Amino acid sequence: MALMRNARRILAATAATTALALLAAGCTTPAAPAPSASGAASSSAPAADRSITFIPKQLNNPYTDVVLGGGKTGAQAAGFAKSNVVGPLEASASSQVSFINAETQAGTNVIVIAANDPDAVCPALEEARTGGAKIVAFDSDTNPKCRDLFVSQVVAKDVALIQVEIISEQIGGSGEIAILSATANATNQNEWIKFMEAELKDNPKYKDIKLVAKVYGDDDDTKSFQEAQGLMQAYPNLKGIISPTTVGIAATARYLSKSKYKGKVALTGLGLPNEMRAFVKDGTVTEFALWDPAQLGYVAAFAGKALLDGTMTGKEGDKFTAGDMGERTVGANGVVIVGPPTRFNKDNIDKYNF
Amino acid sequence: MNRVWSVLRWREFPVAFALVALIIVTYSVNPAFLAAQGVKDLMLNATILVILAAGQTLVLVTENVDLSVGSVLGLTAYSVGVLFAVFPGIPIIAVFIIAILLGGVLGAINGLLVSVAKVPALVITLGTLYIYRGINNAWAGGKQYFAGDRPEAFGDLSVQTILGIPLITLIALVILAIVAIYLAGTRSGRDLYAIGSDSDAAKLYGVPVTKRIFSVFVANGLLAGLAGVLYASRFNSVGATTGDGIELQVVAAAVVGGVAISGGVGTVVGAALGGLLLTTITSSLTAMRVDKFWQQAVVGVLILSAVVIDRVSSLRTTRRLRVSEARNV
Amino acid sequence: MSEVLSQEVAAGRSGAARVMTSRGAIMWYLVLAVLVLLSLVVPGFASPRTAGFLLLDVIPILMIALPMTLVIITAEIDLSVASTAGLTSAVMGVLWAGGMNIYLVLLICLIVGLLAGAFNGIMITAVGLPSLAVTIGTLALFRGLALVVIGDNAVANFPRELTTWATSKIGATGIPVFMVIVLVLIAIFAVVLHLTPFGRGLFAMGFSKEAAEFVGIDVGRSKFYLFVATGLVSSMAGIFWTLRYSSARSDNASGLELAVIAAVLLGGVSIFGGRGSVPGAVAGVLMIGIINYALRLQRISDVVLIIVTGTLLIASVVGPSIFEWMRKVRHDRRVHRDLTNPAKSSTSPAS
């Protein structure tokens, strides 16, 4: 019984001695890992050791999964020894920062990032750069001053114009439309929306189309669904919805296809063929656009390699080879375009599998 | 006149009044609010919250709380997706049963830890909130199952209506009735109120406290499982983050509906009305084109008002009891 | 409650011995052991970078954990801390974008925190509502106000000097400069709780509100001050968050309250009130922070982090419960044996 009473004392004493012993052991071991850890990310890293990490906007996103698949293939083809994917489970600006920091500490050579907020990730990215890492932004740009290069899937303006064109065709050139976007700060979304608004205002072909609302579904399926619902309630005369995000268009399609608005309210935007196939076949959606997301990841990986090798620095006019995709030239502001967008409708949707 | 006063004293009166007032105001601003599609959407949106609030009421009445319902819903909803994908021909009723039982098991773990280890439910369910969410993430990873992966008939549960009421809402109403009758009419149901008012006294009186608390958590788990199945029917995707954060909405719905956090009072009907009120606010604000950003703030004010009303009414009851005791002596 | 006291009285510990074997101290030994273990096992962990990144991540939780410890010791709880931080962030963003002087903005933000805490305090002490219910309400209300104030926007162009200062480190040690402020806070709260009569009064309130009132402690006023302090520190955490990420958004610090409570409970503060220590709470925050950081460094998914936090939390409360139960069983068995065999029993009750 005395043991019970002394148990706490013994436990505490053991814990203390263990801690002290380990501490002493730790102190005598030279902190050798430290300098090499912080210096490992120098660009003179031997080719055999190179690592690349992809940080998408969020992890549970089918579109992102396709991009990352292409990125993995590209990283392998470009000769990276290790390729990783890390990221938050929800598209949040501040959570990406912890992942960037971990990569800086681990000494990754190339960080490929799609930013949830162009500015919030900047300080962390700059610290990574001081540690020697190369930063490639893809899908959603960061502030240009904290990345070396931005790989964009398509020319932003083209994407915006295509969607406006499609919706105009489907609503007969006049009526009210709304935009259901992702998160309010996503760079790519805001760029596209800006072009769309400008096009609607300036192009005389669209003078009878009125943009009445912009709502944000945060790339969350349930929230996008509810926002779509809200749109129809607030604007009963709505004739078309543009959703330039794969999560948003899928959620809206689901809502429309089970409601009385099916076929009466046009829906277009950027969607994944596999997700949208059912809705194209049942008539909820007539046509939508996208590109091949895998190409985006693929080119980004090769861009990272070129930056590491020193074959380019990311300024306008630089060229690099993107494996099977051929030679690419860097455009203004450090932007590389992957290719033109594709339109999907019931005639060609079965040809694609992503 | 006394009859009128006694209606006003119902715990559920404030929330019922608020709901009716809200609907009337919104309708006058935007008549489309009560169009068929709008009403159907209202009912569908409220269904899941109502079921969760009913289960939470059972727990709150015994002076406990269950914060893990969001994670339980996520797990059961995801399991529905997996079942349909892995066993393509599986009968829908089997999916219902398996998912509900899964919820029950998760609830049983909570119940065991709370009733046997005598640790406050707040802490236990906070821990299981994390653990179940982690399991959901580990199981699902980045994978999501979409409506297209589930049979048409399953998705139609949220579309077909009988007498204008969607099927899943009818399921919720039946559940609500069962739980309400249990709480108000059966011996074990009334025991829960005793436990919530003073668990030591209840134990002395002979109420099997441990058994009741355990079964309450199991029941809440079963209901959360059911909510998960209906969620999978109604919404497009189920994955790792399904149901994240819904627990506070559920507790808010119950509190607004007159169920006190300190236990011992409240009814399932009140909690259901609270859930309906909260979902209606979102739709109302959108329909009235009021900046939807006000929604959360409004919910906060409602919760605080409900708590104040509860306090005021309990003070009144105490004073009335004291006075009547004095008089009877 | 009385079992705890009798155990300590029976064990006869005092002074240094009691401090060194307390739950808080044990937590610290474990933190040190884990730190050393991870430095040896995880490559790249033992570096000034770790100190910097880890502490920057942990600072908001650490700051809020301090007043939260005091609040939980008085058997109350405050779930609205993260929403206060978010509201502060939103106000900061809007005022700065509106062109106000940055220092005036910071002052106003601190006042916002004070008012938020005071609101909680009044509802809980003057009106007499249960703190769990009230703070669930203010959790929604303050977050809602943040949304109303800043909407879907994000303000990002805070003054460079301030944002760099928020993330700057002390020389080569890698420790953030902001830690100095945090250390001062820790010192203040530790001294108040453990070395002042006010602090001892808090423990008394946690044990028994009525007894504390009988002894003359002004329970209402003390709790009011605590909630005001919580609001103030939450707004400081909100300011730090905004400057660190250079981004003011309505969803900043969302969900932080659960992390704070989990860490504080892990650090030995009892949810029933009346027990706990500031060093213990700090150790709890560090423990979770260190393990999370090491796992992230190894690119282990967030999934595992979440499960670890939950398991630690449950283990930390169920564990003592089990120990208590085992002790009770042994005690009961001994008493039973002594009663049925009076001839054999030893007379000392504390054996």
XYZ file of N, CA and C in Angstrom, chain A residues 40-236:
591
model
N 20.029 22.598 -46.918
C 19.868 21.530 -47.913
C 19.154 21.994 -49.160
N 18.412 23.062 -49.048
C 17.591 23.447 -50.194
C 18.313 24.377 -51.135
N 19.623 24.302 -51.170
C 20.336 25.175 -52.110
C 20.154 24.621 -53.509
N 20.191 25.483 -54.467
C 19.905 25.018 -55.820
C 21.019 24.171 -56.385
N 22.120 24.053 -55.644
C 23.166 23.185 -56.164
C 22.972 21.762 -55.674
N 21.742 21.441 -55.261
C 21.471 20.071 -54.809
C 21.704 19.114 -55.978
N 22.404 18.037 -55.695
C 22.668 17.083 -56.786
C 21.366 16.540 -57.348
N 21.362 16.277 -58.629
C 20.130 15.899 -59.308
C 19.456 14.700 -58.671
N 20.269 13.817 -58.094
C 19.683 12.592 -57.554
C 18.839 12.847 -56.329
N 18.997 14.018 -55.676
C 18.349 14.236 -54.389
C 17.154 15.142 -54.453
N 16.756 15.530 -55.653
C 15.802 16.620 -55.696
C 14.429 16.227 -55.223
N 13.790 17.151 -54.544
C 12.435 16.875 -54.075
C 11.517 18.004 -54.501
N 10.297 17.623 -54.754
C 9.292 18.606 -55.152
C 8.027 18.332 -54.359
N 7.397 19.402 -53.902
C 6.163 19.215 -53.140
C 5.069 20.064 -53.751
N 3.908 19.446 -53.913
C 2.744 20.156 -54.434
C 1.830 20.528 -53.278
N 1.438 21.791 -53.219
C 0.495 22.232 -52.188
C -0.733 22.783 -52.905
N -1.783 21.964 -53.082
C -2.982 22.458 -53.756
C -3.814 23.316 -52.824
N -4.919 23.851 -53.378
C -5.778 24.688 -52.541
C -6.390 23.879 -51.429
N -6.794 22.669 -51.753
C -7.331 21.775 -50.718
C -7.221 20.366 -51.238
N -7.324 19.412 -50.322
C -7.060 18.041 -50.726
C -8.259 17.288 -51.292
N -9.441 17.474 -50.724
C -10.523 16.578 -51.145
C -11.228 17.077 -52.375
N -10.506 17.404 -53.393
C -11.121 18.043 -54.543
C -10.812 17.204 -55.767
N -11.821 16.667 -56.435
C -11.568 15.767 -57.571
C -10.748 16.428 -58.681
N -10.995 17.719 -58.898
C -10.230 18.428 -59.917
C -8.761 18.450 -59.527
N -8.500 18.793 -58.256
C -7.134 18.834 -57.759
C -6.463 17.479 -57.910
N -7.219 16.417 -57.651
C -6.629 15.079 -57.731
C -6.094 14.811 -59.130
N -6.843 15.268 -60.152
C -6.362 15.040 -61.521
C -5.089 15.840 -61.766
N -5.089 17.112 -61.339
C -3.899 17.953 -61.509
C -2.688 17.303 -60.845
N -2.883 16.826 -59.614
C -1.775 16.241 -58.871
C -1.284 14.960 -59.527
N -2.233 14.220 -60.139
C -1.803 13.019 -60.858
C -0.841 13.377 -61.963
N -1.221 14.432 -62.717
C -0.326 14.877 -63.782
C 0.988 15.378 -63.224
N 0.896 16.035 -62.056
C 2.119 16.540 -61.439
C 3.064 15.419 -61.059
N 2.498 14.346 -60.547
C 3.337 13.212 -60.130
C 4.038 12.607 -61.334
N 3.264 12.410 -62.428
C 3.885 11.877 -63.654
C 4.989 12.799 -64.114
N 4.681 14.092 -64.112
C 5.667 15.067 -64.573
C 6.914 15.062 -63.717
N 6.720 14.962 -62.387
C 7.874 14.988 -61.495
C 8.769 13.789 -61.757
N 8.144 12.643 -61.963
C 8.936 11.438 -62.253
C 9.713 11.611 -63.555
N 8.994 12.094 -64.593
C 9.641 12.261 -65.894
C 10.758 13.292 -65.830
N 10.588 14.304 -64.976
C 11.581 15.366 -64.904
C 12.754 14.980 -64.021
N 12.684 13.803 -63.412
C 13.859 13.333 -62.688
C 13.913 13.715 -61.222
N 12.787 14.076 -60.630
C 12.824 14.363 -59.209
C 12.880 13.058 -58.427
N 13.704 13.066 -57.379
C 13.830 11.836 -56.597
C 12.602 11.609 -55.744
N 12.055 12.684 -55.209
C 10.889 12.544 -54.350
C 9.839 13.567 -54.736
N 8.583 13.107 -54.800
C 7.523 14.070 -55.053
C 6.437 13.875 -54.003
N 6.034 14.947 -53.355
C 5.059 14.863 -52.266
C 3.857 15.732 -52.545
N 2.784 15.400 -51.860
C 1.601 16.252 -51.886
C 1.183 16.508 -50.448
N 1.086 17.769 -50.079
C 0.544 18.087 -48.759
C -0.487 19.195 -48.941
N -1.379 19.330 -48.000
C -2.340 20.418 -48.130
C -3.426 20.347 -47.091
N -4.178 21.434 -46.956
C -5.262 21.461 -45.969
C -6.469 20.705 -46.502
N -7.323 20.303 -45.577
C -8.531 19.585 -45.973
C -9.617 20.554 -46.400
N -9.483 21.817 -45.978
C -10.434 22.819 -46.422
C -9.669 23.973 -47.025
N -10.258 24.640 -48.019
C -9.542 25.712 -48.720
C -9.407 26.923 -47.813
N -8.377 26.917 -46.967
C -8.193 28.043 -46.061
C -6.824 28.653 -46.290
N -6.755 29.984 -46.182
C -5.501 30.670 -46.491
C -4.426 30.359 -45.463
N -4.761 30.468 -44.207
C -3.709 30.361 -43.202
C -3.191 28.943 -43.031
N -3.996 27.933 -43.323
C -3.493 26.578 -43.094
C -2.416 26.212 -44.088
N -2.429 26.821 -45.291
C -1.377 26.510 -46.250
C -0.019 26.938 -45.704
N -0.021 27.976 -44.880
C 1.247 28.498 -44.369
C 2.016 27.447 -43.576
N 1.314 26.686 -42.725
C 2.041 25.682 -41.931
C 2.694 24.655 -42.836
N 2.017 24.308 -43.920
C 2.605 23.320 -44.825
C 3.832 23.883 -45.513
N 3.747 25.157 -45.920
C 4.917 25.770 -46.557
C 6.092 25.767 -45.586
N 5.819 26.128 -44.337
C 6.890 26.155 -43.342
C 7.527 24.788 -43.173
N 6.683 23.760 -43.133
C 7.238 22.415 -42.972
C 8.142 22.069 -44.147
N 7.743 22.491 -45.350
C 8.574 22.208 -46.516
C 9.890 22.957 -46.447
N 9.825 24.212 -46.001
C 11.054 24.983 -45.857
C 12.010 24.262 -44.930
N 11.454 23.789 -43.825
C 12.294 23.120 -42.853
C 12.849 21.823 -43.404
N 12.023 21.121 -44.184
C 12.488 19.834 -44.700
C 13.450 20.013 -45.841
N 13.609 21.245 -46.309
C 14.591 21.479 -47.352
C 14.158 21.071 -48.743
N 12.855 21.139 -49.012
C 12.382 20.780 -50.352
C 12.935 21.743 -51.394
N 13.259 21.221 -52.594
C 13.865 22.067 -53.610
C 12.863 22.903 -54.385
N 11.721 22.291 -54.687
C 10.710 23.031 -55.443
C 9.372 22.927 -54.739
N 8.725 24.066 -54.563
C 7.383 24.072 -53.986
C 6.428 24.548 -55.067
N 5.435 23.738 -55.378
C 4.435 24.127 -56.359
C 3.140 24.378 -55.596
N 2.611 25.590 -55.702
C 1.481 25.945 -54.824
C 0.343 26.604 -55.586
N -0.879 26.235 -55.224
C -2.072 26.920 -55.703
C -2.618 27.684 -54.511
N -2.592 29.014 -54.580
C -2.847 29.806 -53.380
C -4.327 30.036 -53.113
N -4.733 29.847 -51.866
C -6.093 30.198 -51.469
C -6.234 31.700 -51.312
N -5.167 32.347 -50.959
C -5.183 33.796 -50.800
C -3.818 34.287 -51.258
N -3.767 35.159 -52.260
C -2.480 35.488 -52.871
C -1.480 36.125 -51.925
N -1.965 36.795 -50.873
C -1.027 37.503 -50.008
C -0.698 36.777 -48.717
N -1.650 35.995 -48.210
C -1.422 35.371 -46.902
C -0.252 34.402 -46.925
N -0.004 33.804 -48.108
C 1.069 32.808 -48.166
C 2.420 33.437 -48.481
N 2.432 34.726 -48.792
C 3.671 35.364 -49.228
C 4.826 35.303 -48.236
N 4.619 35.727 -46.990
C 5.766 35.720 -46.074
C 6.395 34.326 -45.961
N 5.561 33.300 -45.893
C 6.104 31.944 -45.758
C 6.872 31.550 -47.014
N 6.334 31.921 -48.194
C 7.013 31.567 -49.448
C 8.357 32.280 -49.542
N 8.399 33.547 -49.103
C 9.663 34.268 -49.190
C 10.701 33.629 -48.286
N 10.243 33.145 -47.128
C 11.195 32.478 -46.248
C 11.697 31.198 -46.904
N 10.800 30.504 -47.625
C 11.228 29.294 -48.320
C 12.273 29.638 -49.373
N 12.041 30.754 -50.066
C 12.989 31.155 -51.118
C 14.351 31.486 -50.537
N 14.355 32.158 -49.380
C 15.650 32.454 -48.761
C 16.374 31.171 -48.429
N 15.612 30.126 -48.133
C 16.224 28.837 -47.848
C 16.667 28.122 -49.109
N 16.420 28.724 -50.270
C 16.931 28.134 -51.499
C 15.908 27.421 -52.348
N 14.633 27.411 -51.929
C 13.654 26.674 -52.716
C 13.168 27.523 -53.892
N 12.748 26.857 -54.947
C 12.136 27.547 -56.077
C 10.632 27.434 -55.937
N 9.942 28.527 -56.220
C 8.490 28.541 -56.033
C 7.790 28.653 -57.379
N 6.968 27.664 -57.661
C 6.148 27.723 -58.861
C 4.691 27.798 -58.411
N 3.976 28.792 -58.876
C 2.553 28.848 -58.561
C 1.804 28.204 -59.719
N 0.712 27.497 -59.385
C -0.086 26.929 -60.472
C -1.554 26.984 -60.102
N -2.381 26.982 -61.088
C -3.826 26.973 -60.890
C -4.319 28.315 -60.346
N -3.832 28.726 -59.192
C -4.274 29.987 -58.594
C -3.042 30.741 -58.134
N -2.838 31.909 -58.717
C -1.569 32.599 -58.529
C -1.412 33.182 -57.129
N -0.134 33.374 -56.756
C 0.142 34.142 -55.552
C 0.521 35.547 -56.003
N 0.824 36.385 -55.081
C 1.349 37.691 -55.423
C 2.636 37.483 -56.226
N 2.754 38.098 -57.400
C 3.905 37.808 -58.273
C 5.252 37.975 -57.602
N 5.340 38.831 -56.583
C 6.678 39.047 -56.031
C 7.155 37.903 -55.157
N 6.281 36.953 -54.776
C 6.812 35.863 -53.968
C 6.833 34.522 -54.682
N 6.727 34.510 -56.007
C 6.914 33.256 -56.717
C 7.826 33.488 -57.905
N 8.429 32.388 -58.377
C 9.338 32.515 -59.512
C 8.606 32.432 -60.838
N 7.477 31.697 -60.846
C 6.789 31.457 -62.105
C 5.342 31.108 -61.795
N 4.457 31.433 -62.732
C 3.070 31.014 -62.570
C 2.658 30.221 -63.797
N 2.249 28.966 -63.566
C 1.769 28.142 -64.663
C 0.254 28.214 -64.675
N -0.293 28.768 -65.744
C -1.740 28.930 -65.817
C -2.303 27.938 -66.816
N -3.426 27.352 -66.501
C -3.963 26.320 -67.371
C -4.325 26.889 -68.742
N -4.953 28.032 -68.735
C -5.355 28.644 -70.006
C -5.186 30.152 -69.848
N -5.331 30.847 -70.953
C -5.335 32.296 -70.855
C -6.607 32.683 -70.111
N -6.435 33.407 -69.008
C -7.577 33.686 -68.139
C -8.737 34.295 -68.912
N -8.399 35.210 -69.814
C -9.470 35.908 -70.521
C -10.270 34.930 -71.375
N -9.562 33.972 -72.032
C -10.271 33.018 -72.881
C -11.292 32.223 -72.091
N -10.871 31.790 -70.911
C -11.776 30.988 -70.080
C -13.036 31.780 -69.768
N -12.832 33.036 -69.378
C -13.985 33.869 -69.020
C -14.892 34.057 -70.222
N -14.278 34.372 -71.370
C -15.094 34.640 -72.556
C -15.894 33.426 -72.992
N -15.263 32.271 -72.938
C -15.973 31.060 -73.358
C -17.227 30.856 -72.521
N -17.107 31.046 -71.227
C -18.261 30.779 -70.376
C -19.384 31.760 -70.654
N -19.008 33.019 -70.858
C -20.047 34.013 -71.159
C -20.717 33.660 -72.476
N -19.894 33.220 -73.416
C -20.447 32.876 -74.727
C -21.436 31.722 -74.606
N -21.036 30.694 -73.871
C -21.902 29.528 -73.736
C -23.223 29.909 -73.090
N -23.168 30.687 -72.027
C -24.407 31.000 -71.320
C -25.303 31.868 -72.191
N -24.662 32.755 -72.954
C -25.467 33.614 -73.812
C -26.205 32.780 -74.845
N -25.481 31.804 -75.447
C -26.132 30.927 -76.421
C -27.340 30.240 -75.802
N -27.158 29.800 -74.555
C -28.210 28.966 -73.971
C -29.403 29.754 -73.477
N -29.217 31.036 -73.126
C -30.392 31.775 -72.654
C -30.953 32.677 -73.739
N -30.440 32.515 -74.932
C -30.996 33.279 -76.045
C -30.578 34.729 -76.044
N -29.409 35.035 -75.445
C -28.860 36.377 -75.582
C -29.406 37.431 -74.640
N -30.427 37.099 -73.827
C -30.909 38.133 -72.914
C -31.495 37.496 -71.662
N -31.383 38.226 -70.554
C -31.947 37.713 -69.312
C -31.007 37.958 -68.144
N -31.439 37.486 -66.971
C -30.615 37.665 -65.782
C -29.730 36.440 -65.588
N -28.471 36.687 -65.211
C -27.598 35.561 -64.871
C -26.897 35.838 -63.550
N -26.370 34.764 -62.964
C -25.637 34.898 -61.706
C -24.377 34.055 -61.791
N -23.432 34.377 -60.935
C -22.188 33.616 -60.878
C -22.081 32.938 -59.527
N -21.802 31.644 -59.543
C -21.570 30.927 -58.287
C -20.102 30.537 -58.275
N -19.336 31.215 -57.423
C -17.888 31.043 -57.447
C -17.437 30.151 -56.290
N -16.106 30.126 -56.095
C -15.556 29.277 -55.027
C -15.372 30.122 -53.775
N -14.097 30.391 -53.398
C -13.879 31.243 -52.229
C -13.683 32.677 -52.707
N -13.978 33.604 -51.857
C -14.008 35.003 -52.266
C -12.643 35.549 -52.622
N -11.586 34.870 -52.192
C -10.264 35.442 -52.441
C -9.451 34.708 -53.476
N -9.976 33.588 -53.971
C -9.164 32.793 -54.892
C -8.794 33.647 -56.098
N -7.485 33.708 -56.357
C -6.992 34.593 -57.410
C -7.586 34.261 -58.764
N -7.581 32.951 -59.091
C -8.040 32.596 -60.435
C -9.519 32.944 -60.606
N -10.323 32.651 -59.596
C -11.747 32.963 -59.684
C -11.956 34.452 -59.934
N -11.301 35.270 -59.136
C -11.532 36.705 -59.244
C -11.074 37.249 -60.587
N -10.004 36.651 -61.113
C -9.538 37.109 -62.419
C -10.580 36.813 -63.484
N -11.086 35.570 -63.458
C -12.087 35.201 -64.459
C -13.338 36.066 -64.341
N -13.773 36.269 -63.100
C -14.995 37.047 -62.892
C -14.803 38.470 -63.401
N -13.619 39.001 -63.172
C -13.342 40.364 -63.633
C -13.490 40.439 -65.154
N -12.918 39.473 -65.860
C -13.009 39.464 -67.317
C -14.453 39.283 -67.766
N -15.174 38.414 -67.048
C -16.575 38.185 -67.419
C -17.366 39.473 -67.303
N -17.188 40.164 -66.167
C -17.951 41.401 -65.959
C -17.599 42.418 -67.024
N -16.292 42.527 -67.338
C -15.890 43.489 -68.368
C -16.518 43.132 -69.703
N -16.493 41.869 -70.039
C -17.048 41.417 -71.317
C -18.542 41.713 -71.399
N -19.253 41.435 -70.297
C -20.692 41.677 -70.304
C -20.988 43.153 -70.487
N -20.124 43.971 -69.937
C -20.376 45.403 -69.998
C -20.021 45.965 -71.378
N -18.847 45.515 -71.911
C -18.338 46.170 -73.108
C -18.839 45.582 -74.411
N -19.107 44.302 -74.436
C -19.463 43.681 -75.700
C -20.944 43.914 -76.010
N -21.227 44.561 -77.139
C -22.630 44.893 -77.462
C -23.484 43.644 -77.650
N -22.845 42.492 -77.957
C -23.628 41.270 -78.144
C -24.362 40.897 -76.853
N -23.799 41.286 -75.702
C -24.364 40.859 -74.434
C -25.112 41.980 -73.730
N -25.574 42.975 -74.493
C -26.113 44.128 -73.789
C -27.419 43.834 -73.076
N -28.103 42.734 -73.470
C -29.366 42.449 -72.796
C -29.210 41.445 -71.652
N -27.985 41.088 -71.375
C -27.766 40.146 -70.272
C -27.334 40.933 -69.050
N -27.995 40.630 -67.937
C -27.675 41.369 -66.714
C -27.118 40.401 -65.660
N -25.959 40.746 -65.102
C -25.396 39.942 -64.010
C -25.974 40.455 -62.694
N -26.816 39.637 -62.041
C -27.504 40.146 -60.858
C -26.874 39.745 -59.537
N -26.070 38.693 -59.540
C -25.518 38.280 -58.241
C -24.235 37.493 -58.403
N -23.391 37.594 -57.388
C -22.208 36.747 -57.295
C -22.239 36.111 -55.916
N -22.260 34.797 -55.869
C -22.261 34.158 -54.550
C -21.075 33.199 -54.459
N -20.724 32.824 -53.237
C -19.530 32.029 -53.034
C -19.847 30.728 -52.317
N -19.470 29.621 -52.937
C -19.753 28.328 -52.337
C -18.555 27.733 -51.615
N -17.442 28.485 -51.621
C -16.252 28.050 -50.881
C -15.728 26.691 -51.312
N -16.064 26.262 -52.534
C -15.630 24.936 -52.999
C -16.051 23.835 -52.019
N -17.136 24.102 -51.311
C -17.699 23.084 -50.433
C -19.017 22.663 -51.057
N -19.187 21.359 -51.208
C -20.341 20.869 -51.945
C -21.659 21.328 -51.323
N -21.783 21.166 -49.990
C -23.050 21.522 -49.344
C -23.304 23.010 -49.442
N -22.285 23.808 -49.191
C -22.491 25.243 -49.213
C -22.857 25.703 -50.617
N -22.181 25.135 -51.620
C -22.503 25.526 -52.995
C -23.946 25.168 -53.317
N -24.372 23.992 -52.873
C -25.751 23.551 -53.078
C -26.715 24.564 -52.490
N -26.432 24.993 -51.257
C -27.328 25.927 -50.589
C -27.295 27.305 -51.237
N -26.124 27.696 -51.741
C -26.053 28.984 -52.423
C -26.876 28.948 -53.700
N -26.827 27.816 -54.409
C -27.621 27.692 -55.628
C -29.103 27.824 -55.312
N -29.505 27.151 -54.235
C -30.882 27.259 -53.761
C -31.252 28.709 -53.511
N -30.368 29.378 -52.769
C -30.622 30.766 -52.404
C -30.772 31.656 -53.615
N -29.938 31.398 -54.641
C -30.016 32.197 -55.863
C -31.401 32.112 -56.475
N -31.914 30.880 -56.589
C -33.205 30.717 -57.234
C -34.317 31.359 -56.414
N -34.149 31.361 -55.099
C -35.167 32.003 -54.268
C -35.122 33.517 -54.390
N -33.899 34.047 -54.396
C -33.793 35.505 -54.386
C -34.082 36.098 -55.754
N -33.795 35.344 -56.809
C -33.982 35.859 -58.172
C -34.789 34.869 -58.980
N -36.087 34.862 -58.789
C -36.906 33.844 -59.441
C -36.880 33.934 -60.970
